[in-house]
Coordinates of C-alpha atoms in Angstrom, one line a residue:
M20 CA 0.0 0.0 0.0
Q21 CA 1.2 3.5 -0.9
K22 CA 1.6 6.0 1.9
Y23 CA -0.8 8.5 0.7
R24 CA -3.3 6.7 -1.6
T25 CA -4.4 3.3 -2.7
H26 CA -6.3 4.5 -5.7
L27 CA -6.5 7.6 -7.9
C28 CA -9.5 10.0 -7.8
G29 CA -10.7 9.1 -11.3
E30 CA -10.2 5.3 -10.9
L31 CA -13.0 3.9 -8.8
R32 CA -16.0 2.2 -10.4
A33 CA -19.0 0.1 -9.4
Q34 CA -16.8 -3.0 -9.2
N35 CA -14.9 -1.5 -6.4
A36 CA -17.9 -1.3 -4.1
G37 CA -17.2 -2.7 -0.7
E38 CA -13.4 -2.0 -0.9
E39 CA -11.7 0.1 1.7
V40 CA -9.6 2.8 -0.1
T41 CA -7.5 5.8 0.6
L42 CA -7.6 8.8 -1.7
A43 CA -5.5 12.0 -1.7
G44 CA -6.1 15.2 -3.5
W45 CA -7.5 18.7 -3.5
V46 CA -10.9 19.7 -2.0
H47 CA -12.6 20.8 -5.2
R48 CA -16.1 21.5 -3.8
K49 CA -18.0 21.0 -0.6
R50 CA -21.8 20.7 0.0
D51 CA -23.1 20.7 3.6
H52 CA -26.5 19.1 4.0
G53 CA -26.5 19.3 7.8
N54 CA -26.2 15.7 8.8
L55 CA -24.2 14.9 5.6
L56 CA -21.2 16.6 4.1
F57 CA -20.2 15.9 0.5
V58 CA -16.6 16.5 -0.5
D59 CA -15.5 16.3 -4.2
L60 CA -11.9 15.2 -4.1
R61 CA -9.8 16.0 -7.2
D62 CA -6.4 14.9 -8.4
N63 CA -4.7 14.9 -11.8
Y64 CA -6.7 11.9 -12.9
G65 CA -10.3 12.8 -12.0
M66 CA -12.7 13.4 -9.2
T67 CA -14.5 11.2 -6.6
Q68 CA -17.3 12.2 -4.3
C69 CA -16.8 11.5 -0.7
V70 CA -19.7 11.5 1.7
V71 CA -19.1 12.3 5.4
A72 CA -21.8 11.4 7.9
A73 CA -22.3 13.7 11.0
E74 CA -21.2 10.9 13.3
S75 CA -18.0 10.2 11.4
P76 CA -14.9 11.2 13.4
C77 CA -13.6 13.2 10.5
F78 CA -16.8 15.3 10.0
D79 CA -15.6 18.3 12.0
L80 CA -12.2 18.4 10.2
L81 CA -13.6 18.2 6.7
E82 CA -16.4 20.6 7.5
K83 CA -13.9 23.3 8.4
V84 CA -11.2 22.7 5.7
R85 CA -11.0 25.3 3.0
P86 CA -11.4 24.5 -0.8
E87 CA -8.1 23.6 -2.5
S88 CA -6.6 22.2 0.7
V89 CA -4.9 18.9 0.1
V90 CA -6.4 16.1 2.1
Q91 CA -6.2 12.3 2.5
I92 CA -9.5 10.4 3.0
T93 CA -9.9 6.8 3.9
G94 CA -13.3 5.0 3.7
K95 CA -15.4 2.3 2.0
V96 CA -16.6 2.5 -1.6
V97 CA -20.4 2.4 -1.8
L98 CA -22.8 2.4 -4.7
R99 CA -24.9 5.5 -5.0
D100 CA -28.7 5.3 -5.1
A101 CA -30.0 5.2 -8.6
S102 CA -31.5 8.6 -8.2
T103 CA -28.1 10.2 -7.3
V104 CA -25.9 8.5 -10.0
N105 CA -24.0 11.2 -11.9
P106 CA -23.6 10.0 -15.5
K107 CA -21.4 13.0 -16.3
M108 CA -18.6 11.7 -13.9
P109 CA -16.6 8.6 -14.7
T110 CA -16.8 7.8 -11.0
G111 CA -20.5 8.9 -10.8
E112 CA -21.9 5.4 -9.8
I113 CA -20.0 5.3 -6.5
E114 CA -18.9 7.4 -3.6
V115 CA -16.5 6.9 -0.7
A116 CA -18.0 6.9 2.8
A117 CA -15.3 8.7 4.7
A118 CA -14.1 7.2 8.0
Q119 CA -10.8 8.9 8.4
A120 CA -9.2 12.1 7.1
Q121 CA -6.1 14.1 7.4
V122 CA -5.2 17.5 6.1
L123 CA -1.9 17.3 4.3
S124 CA -1.7 21.0 3.3
E125 CA -4.1 23.8 4.4
A126 CA -5.0 26.3 1.6
A127 CA -5.1 30.0 2.4
L128 CA -8.1 32.1 1.3
L129 CA -8.2 31.9 -2.5
P130 CA -7.7 34.9 -4.7
F131 CA -10.3 33.4 -7.0
Q132 CA -12.3 30.2 -7.1
V133 CA -10.8 27.3 -9.0
V134 CA -14.3 26.3 -10.1
A135 CA -14.8 29.8 -11.7
D136 CA -15.3 30.3 -15.4
T137 CA -12.3 31.7 -17.3
D138 CA -14.2 34.6 -18.6
E139 CA -14.7 35.8 -15.0
L140 CA -11.0 36.2 -14.4
S141 CA -8.5 38.7 -15.7
E142 CA -5.3 37.7 -17.4
E143 CA -3.3 39.3 -14.6
Q144 CA -5.1 37.1 -12.0
R145 CA -4.7 33.9 -14.0
L146 CA -1.0 34.4 -14.7
T147 CA -0.1 35.7 -11.3
Y148 CA -1.6 32.6 -9.7
R149 CA -1.0 30.3 -12.7
F150 CA -0.6 27.3 -10.4
L151 CA -4.2 27.8 -9.3
D152 CA -5.4 28.5 -12.8
L153 CA -3.9 25.2 -14.0
R154 CA -5.9 23.3 -11.5
R155 CA -9.1 24.3 -13.4
D156 CA -10.5 21.7 -15.8
K157 CA -9.8 23.3 -19.3
P158 CA -6.3 24.6 -18.6
H159 CA -5.4 21.4 -16.9
A160 CA -6.7 19.3 -19.8
N161 CA -4.9 21.5 -22.3
I162 CA -1.5 20.8 -20.7
L163 CA -2.2 17.1 -20.5
L164 CA -3.2 17.2 -24.2
R165 CA 0.1 18.9 -25.0
N166 CA 1.9 16.1 -23.2
K167 CA 0.1 13.4 -25.2
M168 CA 0.8 15.2 -28.4
V169 CA 4.5 15.4 -27.7
K170 CA 4.6 11.7 -27.1
F171 CA 2.7 11.0 -30.3
V172 CA 5.0 13.2 -32.4
R173 CA 8.1 11.6 -30.9
D174 CA 6.8 8.1 -31.5
R175 CA 5.8 8.9 -35.1
M176 CA 9.0 10.6 -36.0
W177 CA 11.0 7.6 -34.7
E178 CA 8.8 5.4 -36.8
Y179 CA 9.7 7.5 -39.8
G180 CA 13.4 6.8 -39.2
F181 CA 14.4 10.2 -37.6
S182 CA 16.9 10.4 -34.8
E183 CA 16.3 12.9 -31.9
F184 CA 19.1 15.3 -31.1
Q185 CA 19.4 18.4 -28.9
T186 CA 21.0 21.5 -30.2
P187 CA 22.7 24.4 -28.2
I188 CA 20.7 27.1 -26.3
L189 CA 23.7 29.4 -26.0
T190 CA 24.8 30.3 -29.5
S191 CA 25.6 33.2 -31.8
S192 CA 23.3 35.9 -33.2
S193 CA 21.8 35.0 -36.6
P194 CA 19.6 37.2 -38.9
E195 CA 16.4 35.1 -38.9
G196 CA 13.7 37.8 -38.9
A197 CA 13.3 38.8 -35.2
R198 CA 15.3 40.3 -32.4
D199 CA 17.6 38.1 -30.5
F200 CA 17.6 37.6 -26.8
L201 CA 21.2 38.3 -25.8
V202 CA 23.2 36.6 -22.9
P203 CA 26.4 38.4 -21.7
S204 CA 29.5 36.4 -21.3
R205 CA 31.3 36.5 -17.9
L206 CA 34.5 35.0 -19.3
H207 CA 34.7 37.1 -22.5
K208 CA 34.2 40.8 -21.6
G209 CA 31.9 42.7 -24.0
Q210 CA 30.8 39.6 -25.9
F211 CA 27.4 38.0 -26.0
Y212 CA 25.7 34.7 -26.7
A213 CA 22.3 34.7 -28.3
L214 CA 19.4 32.4 -27.6
P215 CA 18.5 30.5 -30.8
Q216 CA 15.6 31.8 -32.8
S217 CA 15.6 28.3 -34.2
P218 CA 18.1 25.5 -34.5
Q219 CA 18.5 26.3 -38.2
Q220 CA 22.3 26.2 -38.6
F221 CA 22.8 23.3 -36.2
K222 CA 20.2 21.1 -37.9
Q223 CA 22.0 21.7 -41.2
L224 CA 25.4 21.0 -39.6
L225 CA 23.9 17.7 -38.4
M226 CA 23.2 16.8 -42.0
V227 CA 26.7 17.7 -43.0
S228 CA 27.8 15.5 -40.1
G229 CA 26.2 12.5 -41.8
F230 CA 23.2 11.9 -39.5
D231 CA 20.7 11.8 -42.4
R232 CA 17.4 12.4 -40.5
Y233 CA 17.1 14.7 -37.4
F234 CA 14.2 15.9 -35.3
Q235 CA 13.6 17.5 -31.9
V236 CA 10.8 19.3 -30.1
S237 CA 12.9 22.4 -29.9
P238 CA 12.7 25.5 -27.7
C239 CA 13.1 28.7 -29.8
F240 CA 13.5 32.3 -28.5
R241 CA 12.4 35.5 -30.3
D242 CA 12.0 39.0 -28.9
E243 CA 8.8 39.9 -30.7
D244 CA 5.4 41.2 -29.8
A245 CA 2.6 38.9 -28.7
R246 CA -0.5 38.2 -30.7
A247 CA -3.3 35.6 -30.3
D248 CA -1.4 32.8 -32.0
R249 CA 2.1 33.8 -31.0
S250 CA 3.8 33.7 -27.6
P251 CA 6.3 36.4 -26.9
G252 CA 9.7 35.2 -25.8
E253 CA 9.8 31.5 -26.3
F254 CA 7.9 28.8 -28.2
Y255 CA 8.4 25.2 -29.3
Q256 CA 8.6 23.7 -32.7
I257 CA 8.7 20.2 -34.1
D258 CA 12.0 20.7 -36.0
F259 CA 13.2 18.2 -38.6
E260 CA 15.8 17.9 -41.4
M261 CA 16.5 15.3 -44.0
S262 CA 19.4 14.6 -46.4
F263 CA 19.3 13.6 -50.1
V264 CA 15.7 14.8 -50.5
H265 CA 13.6 16.9 -52.9
Q266 CA 10.9 19.3 -51.7
E267 CA 8.1 16.6 -52.3
D268 CA 9.9 14.2 -49.8
I269 CA 9.6 16.8 -47.1
L270 CA 6.0 17.6 -47.9
K271 CA 5.1 14.0 -47.6
V272 CA 6.5 13.7 -44.1
G273 CA 4.6 16.8 -43.1
E274 CA 1.3 15.5 -44.6
D275 CA 1.7 12.1 -43.0
L276 CA 2.5 13.5 -39.6
M277 CA -0.4 16.0 -39.6
C278 CA -3.0 13.6 -41.0
S279 CA -2.1 11.0 -38.3
L280 CA -1.9 13.7 -35.5
F281 CA -5.2 15.3 -36.2
K282 CA -7.0 12.0 -36.8
E283 CA -5.7 10.8 -33.4
F284 CA -6.6 13.9 -31.4
A285 CA -9.6 15.3 -33.4
P286 CA -11.2 12.0 -34.5
Q287 CA -14.7 13.6 -35.1
A288 CA -13.4 16.5 -37.2
K289 CA -13.3 16.7 -41.0
I290 CA -9.7 16.6 -42.1
S291 CA -8.1 17.2 -45.5
D292 CA -6.8 14.1 -47.1
A293 CA -3.2 14.0 -48.4
P294 CA -1.8 15.2 -50.7
F295 CA -2.8 18.7 -49.7
E296 CA -3.6 21.4 -52.2
H297 CA -0.5 23.4 -53.5
I298 CA -1.1 27.1 -53.9
P299 CA 1.7 29.3 -55.2
F300 CA 2.5 32.4 -53.1
E301 CA 1.4 34.9 -55.7
Q302 CA -1.8 33.1 -56.5
A303 CA -2.6 32.9 -52.8
F304 CA -2.7 36.7 -52.6
V305 CA -5.0 36.9 -55.6
T306 CA -7.5 34.3 -54.6
Y307 CA -7.4 34.7 -50.8
G308 CA -5.7 38.0 -50.1
T309 CA -3.2 36.2 -47.8
D310 CA -0.5 33.6 -47.7
K311 CA -2.4 32.0 -44.8
P312 CA -5.8 31.1 -46.3
D313 CA -8.6 29.6 -44.3
L314 CA -10.0 27.0 -46.8
R315 CA -13.0 26.4 -44.6
N316 CA -14.3 29.7 -46.0
P317 CA -15.7 29.0 -49.5
V318 CA -15.6 32.7 -50.5
R319 CA -13.0 33.4 -53.2
I320 CA -11.4 36.5 -54.7
V321 CA -11.3 37.0 -58.5
D322 CA -9.1 39.4 -60.4
V323 CA -11.4 41.4 -62.8
S324 CA -9.0 44.1 -63.7
E325 CA -9.4 43.6 -67.5
I326 CA -13.1 44.0 -67.3
F327 CA -12.7 47.5 -65.9
R328 CA -9.8 48.5 -68.2
D329 CA -10.9 51.5 -70.4
S330 CA -14.4 51.2 -68.9
G331 CA -16.9 53.9 -68.1
F332 CA -16.2 53.5 -64.4
G333 CA -13.4 56.0 -64.3
L334 CA -12.1 55.4 -60.8
F335 CA -11.4 51.8 -61.4
A336 CA -10.3 52.3 -65.0
S337 CA -7.7 54.9 -64.0
Q338 CA -6.3 52.6 -61.3
V339 CA -5.9 49.7 -63.8
A340 CA -4.2 52.0 -66.3
Q341 CA -1.7 53.0 -63.6
G342 CA -0.8 49.4 -62.8
G343 CA -3.4 48.8 -60.1
F344 CA -6.0 46.0 -60.0
V345 CA -9.6 45.3 -59.3
R346 CA -10.5 42.3 -57.2
A347 CA -14.1 41.0 -56.9
I348 CA -15.8 38.8 -54.3
K349 CA -19.2 37.1 -54.9
T350 CA -21.5 36.6 -51.9
P351 CA -24.3 34.2 -52.6
Q352 CA -27.9 35.3 -52.1
T353 CA -27.2 38.6 -50.4
A354 CA -28.9 41.0 -52.9
G355 CA -31.9 41.1 -50.6
K356 CA -29.9 42.3 -47.6
P357 CA -31.0 45.7 -46.2
R358 CA -29.0 48.8 -47.3
S359 CA -27.6 49.0 -43.8
W360 CA -25.7 45.8 -44.3
F361 CA -24.0 47.1 -47.4
D362 CA -23.3 50.4 -45.5
K363 CA -21.7 48.4 -42.7
M364 CA -19.4 46.7 -45.2
N365 CA -18.5 50.0 -46.7
A366 CA -17.8 51.4 -43.2
F367 CA -15.4 48.5 -42.7
A368 CA -13.4 49.7 -45.7
V369 CA -13.4 53.3 -44.6
E370 CA -12.2 52.3 -41.2
A371 CA -9.3 50.4 -42.8
E372 CA -8.4 53.5 -44.7
M373 CA -9.3 51.9 -48.0
G374 CA -11.7 54.5 -49.2
G375 CA -14.8 52.4 -49.6
L376 CA -16.2 49.1 -50.9
G377 CA -18.0 49.1 -54.2
Y378 CA -20.7 46.6 -55.0
I379 CA -23.3 45.3 -57.4
T380 CA -26.5 43.5 -56.5
L381 CA -28.0 41.1 -59.0
A382 CA -31.8 41.4 -58.7
E383 CA -34.7 40.2 -60.8
E384 CA -35.7 43.8 -61.6
G385 CA -32.2 44.7 -62.6
N386 CA -28.7 45.2 -61.4
K387 CA -28.3 47.8 -58.6
G388 CA -25.5 49.6 -56.9
P389 CA -23.2 52.5 -57.7
I390 CA -20.9 50.5 -60.0
A391 CA -23.8 49.0 -62.0
K392 CA -24.9 52.5 -63.1
N393 CA -21.4 53.2 -64.6
L394 CA -20.6 49.9 -66.4
D395 CA -22.0 49.0 -69.8
P396 CA -24.2 45.9 -70.2
Q397 CA -21.6 43.8 -72.0
R398 CA -19.0 44.4 -69.2
I399 CA -21.6 43.5 -66.6
A400 CA -22.4 40.3 -68.5
D401 CA -18.7 39.5 -68.7
L402 CA -18.4 40.1 -65.0
I403 CA -21.4 37.9 -64.1
E404 CA -19.9 35.1 -66.3
K405 CA -16.4 35.4 -64.8
M406 CA -17.8 35.4 -61.2
Q407 CA -20.3 32.6 -62.0
A408 CA -22.9 34.8 -60.3
K409 CA -26.7 34.5 -60.5
V410 CA -29.7 36.5 -59.6
G411 CA -29.8 37.1 -55.8
D412 CA -26.0 37.3 -55.5
S413 CA -23.9 40.4 -54.7
I414 CA -20.4 41.3 -55.9
F415 CA -18.1 43.4 -53.9
F416 CA -15.1 45.2 -55.4
I417 CA -11.7 46.2 -54.0
C418 CA -9.5 48.4 -56.1
G419 CA -5.9 49.7 -55.6
K420 CA -2.3 48.8 -55.8
G421 CA 0.2 46.7 -54.0
M422 CA 0.2 44.3 -51.1
K423 CA -1.9 46.5 -48.9
T424 CA -4.9 46.3 -51.3
A425 CA -4.4 42.6 -51.8
K426 CA -4.4 42.0 -48.1
F427 CA -7.5 44.1 -47.6
A428 CA -9.3 42.0 -50.1
G429 CA -8.4 39.1 -47.9
Q430 CA -9.8 40.8 -44.8
V431 CA -13.1 41.4 -46.7
R432 CA -13.2 37.8 -47.7
T433 CA -12.7 36.8 -44.0
L434 CA -15.4 39.2 -42.8
L435 CA -17.9 38.0 -45.4
G436 CA -17.3 34.4 -44.5
K437 CA -18.0 35.1 -40.8
E438 CA -20.9 37.6 -41.5
L439 CA -22.7 35.0 -43.7
D440 CA -21.8 32.1 -41.4
L441 CA -20.1 30.3 -44.3
I442 CA -17.1 28.9 -42.4
E443 CA -17.2 25.1 -42.4
K444 CA -17.8 23.7 -38.9
D445 CA -15.6 21.2 -37.1
A446 CA -13.1 20.9 -39.9
Y447 CA -9.3 21.2 -40.4
R448 CA -8.4 22.2 -43.9
F449 CA -4.8 22.1 -44.9
C450 CA -2.8 23.5 -47.9
W451 CA 0.7 24.2 -49.0
I452 CA 1.8 27.7 -49.9
T453 CA 4.8 27.2 -52.3
D454 CA 7.1 29.2 -54.6
F455 CA 7.9 32.1 -52.2
P456 CA 9.9 34.9 -53.6
F457 CA 13.6 34.6 -52.7
Y458 CA 13.9 38.3 -52.4
E459 CA 11.6 41.3 -51.9
A460 CA 12.2 45.0 -52.4
N461 CA 13.1 47.1 -49.4
E462 CA 10.2 49.5 -48.8
V463 CA 12.5 52.5 -48.4
T464 CA 15.5 51.8 -50.8
G465 CA 13.9 49.4 -53.2
A466 CA 17.0 47.2 -52.9
P467 CA 16.5 43.4 -52.8
E468 CA 16.5 41.7 -49.4
F469 CA 15.7 38.2 -48.2
S470 CA 12.0 37.7 -48.0
H471 CA 12.0 34.4 -46.1
N472 CA 14.9 32.2 -45.0
P473 CA 18.4 33.2 -46.2
F474 CA 19.6 29.6 -46.0
S475 CA 17.1 28.4 -48.7
M476 CA 18.0 27.2 -52.1
P477 CA 16.9 29.5 -54.9
Q478 CA 15.0 27.8 -57.7
G479 CA 17.5 27.7 -60.6
E480 CA 20.4 27.8 -58.0
L481 CA 23.5 29.7 -59.0
D482 CA 22.3 30.3 -62.6
A483 CA 19.2 32.1 -61.4
L484 CA 21.2 34.3 -59.1
L485 CA 23.6 35.2 -61.9
N486 CA 21.1 35.8 -64.7
K487 CA 17.6 36.6 -63.4
N488 CA 16.1 39.7 -61.9
P489 CA 16.4 39.1 -58.2
L490 CA 12.8 40.0 -57.6
E491 CA 11.7 37.3 -60.0
I492 CA 13.6 34.5 -58.3
K493 CA 11.5 31.9 -56.5
A494 CA 12.8 29.8 -53.6
Y495 CA 12.3 26.2 -52.6
Q496 CA 10.4 27.4 -49.6
F497 CA 7.0 26.4 -48.5
D498 CA 4.5 26.8 -45.6
M499 CA 1.7 24.5 -44.4
V500 CA -1.4 26.4 -43.5
C501 CA -4.4 25.1 -41.5
N502 CA -7.6 27.1 -40.9
G503 CA -5.8 30.4 -41.5
Y504 CA -2.8 29.7 -39.4
E505 CA 0.8 29.0 -40.6
I506 CA 1.7 25.8 -38.8
L507 CA 4.9 24.8 -40.7
S508 CA 7.6 26.6 -42.6
G509 CA 10.4 24.8 -44.5
A510 CA 12.7 24.8 -47.4
I511 CA 15.3 22.9 -49.4
R512 CA 18.5 24.4 -48.1
N513 CA 21.4 25.8 -49.9
H514 CA 24.4 23.5 -49.4
R515 CA 26.9 25.1 -51.8
P516 CA 29.3 27.9 -50.7
E517 CA 29.3 29.7 -54.0
V518 CA 25.5 29.9 -54.0
M519 CA 25.6 31.2 -50.4
Y520 CA 28.1 33.9 -51.2
K521 CA 26.1 35.1 -54.3
A522 CA 22.8 35.0 -52.5
F523 CA 24.0 37.2 -49.7
E524 CA 25.9 39.5 -52.1
I525 CA 22.6 40.3 -53.9
A526 CA 21.0 41.1 -50.5
G527 CA 23.9 43.6 -49.8
Y528 CA 26.2 41.4 -47.6
G529 CA 29.8 41.0 -48.7
P530 CA 31.8 37.8 -48.3
E531 CA 33.4 39.1 -45.2
V532 CA 30.0 39.4 -43.5
V533 CA 29.0 35.8 -44.6
E534 CA 32.3 34.5 -43.3
Q535 CA 31.9 36.3 -40.0
K536 CA 28.3 35.6 -39.3
F537 CA 28.1 32.0 -40.7
A538 CA 31.7 30.8 -40.4
G539 CA 30.7 27.4 -38.9
M540 CA 28.2 26.5 -41.6
L541 CA 30.1 28.0 -44.5
N542 CA 33.3 26.1 -43.5
A543 CA 31.3 22.9 -43.1
F544 CA 29.9 23.2 -46.7
K545 CA 33.4 23.3 -48.0
Y546 CA 34.1 19.8 -46.8
G547 CA 31.2 18.0 -48.6
A548 CA 27.6 18.7 -47.7
P549 CA 24.7 16.6 -48.9
P550 CA 21.6 18.1 -50.6
H551 CA 19.2 18.6 -47.7
G552 CA 16.1 20.3 -46.5
G553 CA 13.6 20.3 -43.7
A554 CA 10.9 22.2 -41.9
A555 CA 9.5 23.1 -38.5
F556 CA 5.9 22.9 -37.1
G557 CA 4.8 25.4 -34.6
F558 CA 4.0 23.0 -31.8
D559 CA 2.2 25.4 -29.5
R560 CA 0.0 26.5 -32.4
L561 CA -0.9 22.8 -33.2
V562 CA -2.0 22.3 -29.6
M563 CA -4.0 25.5 -29.8
L564 CA -5.9 24.3 -32.9
I565 CA -6.7 20.9 -31.5
A566 CA -7.7 22.3 -28.2
H567 CA -10.0 24.8 -29.9
E568 CA -8.4 27.7 -28.1
E569 CA -8.3 31.2 -29.5
Y570 CA -5.1 32.3 -27.6
I571 CA -1.9 30.4 -27.6
R572 CA -1.1 31.1 -24.0
E573 CA -4.0 28.7 -23.1
V574 CA -1.9 25.7 -24.1
I575 CA 1.4 26.8 -22.5
A576 CA 1.9 25.9 -18.8
F577 CA 3.6 29.2 -17.8
P578 CA 3.2 31.8 -20.5
L579 CA 4.4 35.4 -20.6
N580 CA 1.7 38.0 -20.8
Q581 CA 1.2 40.3 -23.8
Q582 CA 3.9 42.6 -22.4
G583 CA 6.4 39.8 -22.2
Q584 CA 6.2 39.5 -18.4
D585 CA 6.1 36.5 -16.2
L586 CA 3.7 37.7 -13.5
L587 CA 4.2 34.5 -11.4
M588 CA 8.0 34.6 -11.2
Q589 CA 8.2 38.4 -11.6
A590 CA 10.4 38.4 -14.7
P591 CA 12.0 40.4 -16.2
S592 CA 13.4 41.9 -13.0
E593 CA 16.4 44.0 -11.9
V594 CA 19.6 42.2 -10.9
S595 CA 22.2 43.2 -8.4
E596 CA 25.2 45.4 -9.1
L597 CA 27.5 42.5 -8.4
Q598 CA 25.8 40.4 -11.1
L599 CA 26.1 43.3 -13.6
R600 CA 29.8 43.7 -12.8
E601 CA 30.4 40.0 -13.3
A602 CA 28.8 40.2 -16.7
H603 CA 30.7 43.4 -17.6
I604 CA 27.4 45.3 -18.0
K605 CA 26.5 48.9 -17.1
V606 CA 22.8 49.8 -17.3
R607 CA 22.2 53.1 -19.1

């Protein structure tokens, strides 16, 4: 017999009736019925109702003990009366008639009730007392779900033939798109380590070392602002790399892992079958207005620029003549909506500083709307055909130039999908975004700079770098998207020094910079590197999706708040003058 318990609180069933048991856990809830006291005892595995008769020697002790105190209760398992069976509890057919009890740890007055609903609590309360928050059903279940998902991923990756390795936490600064967290060196005055934004260089070095297939559930650190699906400070990714592979080999591993993971943990949901749809980056912005499309939304964006070229609708025609574009979105059976609904859509555009939102409604008595009055019948007919629209539908228009306008069209698409309740329920829809541009133009100077991962292989390799316009070069880079979230990013890597030198030269970095910043990897490539590639899944984001949580902090045991603070451990905090001196730092 164990010292504190013979059974777990979620373990007892009808077949245990008559047994003497000892349970230990937290007092979840008490109900005093005068001559009977009911105590719901909770542990990591479930809950058991204990009943304490007034004549029991432990009645006074349990009557006075506060909720969330840790107690040990010994008694006999008895069947509940049929009228009191609780079918919602796995242990709902039985209860324990308490004969002895001991308080193992008395709880102070609680800052909030553990049984309270999340919406009743502020983020500050929840994170300051996170250890209490995690006792609540949903947060507790989320962290246990995360644990199960980690095990599943590890088991599956081992089945795929990957080996698990750990890579350094203290490393050098690397330009990977976010600010580094810096760690001062005590031994090397004025020098700093950086916490890794990802294990990017190390995973490639493992391939050069001949290990062939690597993975780890890797901690990553980026000093970037919080948002609903991104935790500030640190996050975890399922990181993997493979030698002697083409892009399709990596995509297949990603598809197999996601299909098996979601079928295991969301068995009732509708899940995309492999192979997932491939959408080129440029096409994604035309059709969806984003490179993270939510395919549960059936609304699509169509480029109708040519229909408005040289048309009578001067505003759109002049934009097209100046290199702009017109995008259209059909909304089924909305022509009968009140004018106020269309005004609300227009107000959304004005609020986004996009001028307005033009529209046409296709009614039996004729086409209506400000654009219909200024477009000749043939162009309207061409528009209806291209949009595959019919009577009762409406068509919204977005006109302008550049990425801002393209992204706004995507925002309109998302809004319409929600407004019209068109989003597919209980589904996970995956796709690949491919053919990312290798470079993009700097917004200020117009000079080419890396648009994604600088260690990726350009399509066409060295020949493309030597002979193509940099802004036309595509990369062997890809993202996996699920329900509007980027959940994986990966690439075929550059493994040739001459390609690396040229790629960085075009982005404005001379060979001396490459040799200084990436000396380890560059040197390794000079001694025989296999063609290789890999990817990384955002693990926290995967748990968030499967747990149906809107905010990523709900699936992290001890998250930072939106200001990057740990309210429980009071970090960041000031340190002593002695610590600063040892690290050769003076605070300005």
